[in-house]
Structures are given as C-alpha cells and as structure tokens.
Amino acid sequence: MIPVSQPHIGQKEKEYVADAVESGWVSSSGAYIGRFETALQSYLGAPHVLSTSNGTTALHLALLAIGVGPDDEVIIPASSFIATVNAVLYVGATPVFVDIEEHAWGIAPDRIEEKITKKTKAIIAVHLYGYGCHIAHVKEVADAHDLWLIEDNAESIGATWQGTRLGTVGDIGIYSFYGNKIITTGEGGAVSTANGDLFERMSILKNHGRKTNGEYIHEMCGYNYRMTNMQAALGCAQLEQIDDFLAARRHIEELYDGMLGTFFTRQIEYPDTAHVMWLYSGLVPVNVGVDAVRVYLKERGVDTRPLFYPMNKMPYMDPSLRSEEYPMATQLYTRGVTLPTFVGLTDRQIETVCEHLQAVCK
C-alpha cells in the first residue's frame, strides 16, 4: 500500500534523539528545547516562539492569551481540521463559521464582515493544505474592527505572504509538528508572536501557570502543554532539513500536476502568497463520486484521505450551527481527495497513483 503520508526520519534524527536520551533530560527540560525554539524563531523571523505539546494546545494557548472566553465569539472558516473549532469550544466561546472561497479554499474575507457582532473578539485564519488564505484582506477586516487575528498555520509552515512567513502576520501564529506534517516532532506544536506580553502569558499558561521551573509558586491556573526534550531533538534535526523537505514535496507536486492535468481541480494561490506542498489535494469531477474513487484506489494499493468535513456539521455541534449551510466547504468534502505526499515517495509511485486516478475518473 502506498501511504498518504509518512515521516522522513534519518540518521541525524536518530543521533539527536539518542543524545537527548543519553543526557538524562527526557522530559520538558533540556538543551534541545531552547535550541529548537531559537532555530524556529530564526526560520520564521518571529520575535518570540514557544514550543508546545501539539498544535491543538498551541491554539488553545493563543485563545487563552488574548482573553477569549464565555460570551465571546470567534470567527473561523467552515473547513479546517477539527482542532480549530475545538479550541474555541475549550475556552467557552461561540464559533462563528464563514464559508471558504471556491477556488483558493481560504476563509472568504468578504463574508467575514456580515458575521461580526459586538461579541466578536477574534478571527482565526487557517492556511489550508500548504496554501495561505487571503491574509492581507483578512487582516484589513480584523484591524478595521479591532479584532485579534490568530493564524492557524498547522499545515503550511514555510509558506509566505509578500516574503513574510505565514504565521507571523497576525497577532499569534500556531504550528503543528504531528507525524504527517512538513516537519515533525512526533507530537508537538508551537506559537509565534511579536507581542511580548502575549508570549509571557502563554509561557506561564503552558507550564502549569508558573514562571520558573523548580519553584512551586503558580501565577494562574495553567496547563501542562510542554514539549519534551526528545521531541525537540527530533524537531531540531527536522528543521535543519526543512528546505530539502520542501523542495522534495514541490517535486512531487510538479509531477502530479504534469500527469493529472486539469481534471483534478486544485486550489489556487492568493495574490502575493507563495504556497508550500503539504498534502497534494484536489477535487474529482462532479460526475465521479469521491467515495468510489477512494475505494478504487484502495483496491489497487493506494491510500487516500477525504478532505475536511464541514466543522459545523459535526454531530456534537449545537443544532443551530449544524443547520447552517456552507456550499464551498461542503463541496470540498463531497468532491475532495488527498493523494500520497511525503518525502521519499518515488516517481514511479506517483505514476501509479496517477494512472489509477485517471482510470477511475474517465
């Protein structure tokens, strides 16, 4: 079976992790944590970076830091990984969904304004599948209404807007280093910000509400959202190779594009943005059922994934939210499929995937 994704773990990763283990610092203290945060800070061009236990906790910390809570509303796209809405629910706030744009799949900026109320406190802009949303327009809306802007950049590390790394345009950016991401720490995440006060608050919140390790004075009710030294060691090795990883993924994208042509509809870039290749995803023709496509490919040894199910339609959502319709987000799920994309995927494997996809979509 050709998998959808798998991490690329080489000798450098093994050496760094072994060094972390041999040092005895295997939990949330150790040299690799600071080293990873500093390297990530340099790569992103961000004044402050904080490692976390995963991308979901990073997003939770971001919302806590800006003071989102009950009676607040947070505007989010209808299509994203479920952690985007769950983090809003964690803090007791109300998610307010906005449909995505048809061709670029980012939150539709011109539909945000109509959803803003006196209770709106923040917008979460999601950069989906390696592509930036229309961050310039979203930021204009946020600034005009004095709203916090959080960038959910879990899937798109390395992508840029006007040469600036996505995740550093808004007030806070969050990142995920899960096993299928562009770089991985196994489980892990990070937040970035230019705001020193937000950084300090998130630093305290992620460490049980205390400022200093080894002292049991807790400033606030906090959380255990810390990355381990072993995870950070893996992250250091991965981050040192990120340019090579992105180049390999771009090669995969170019091969897919060349072989599949236009029948597999891809998302497009917004002006002044440069995407990265996370997972090669697109829409099958309207007359071809995506479920049939996935079954056909699986029977021939090709693993796939559907695109995200509209978050407001999840069974546990409030009925008032479930009744809302977002046509573009729905289309993404009913026609969308993700193809194998990972460093180490061979040209021949890509040819095999394309041959089978073309056959079933004829």
PDB file of C-alpha atoms in Angstrom, residues 107-115 137-138:
ATOM      1  CA  ILE A 107     -11.852  31.807   4.584  1.00  0.00           C
ATOM      2  CA  ALA A 108     -13.852  34.211   2.390  1.00  0.00           C
ATOM      3  CA  PRO A 109     -12.869  37.708   3.613  1.00  0.00           C
ATOM      4  CA  ASP A 110     -15.879  39.427   2.039  1.00  0.00           C
ATOM      5  CA  ARG A 111     -18.183  37.211   4.104  1.00  0.00           C
ATOM      6  CA  ILE A 112     -16.472  37.899   7.421  1.00  0.00           C
ATOM      7  CA  GLU A 113     -17.894  41.387   7.916  1.00  0.00           C
ATOM      8  CA  GLU A 114     -21.501  40.177   7.926  1.00  0.00           C
ATOM      9  CA  LYS A 115     -20.685  37.781  10.778  1.00  0.00           C
ATOM     10  CA  HIS A 137      -7.729  41.075   3.274  1.00  0.00           C
ATOM     11  CA  VAL A 138      -8.478  39.193   6.499  1.00  0.00           C
TER      12      VAL A 138
END
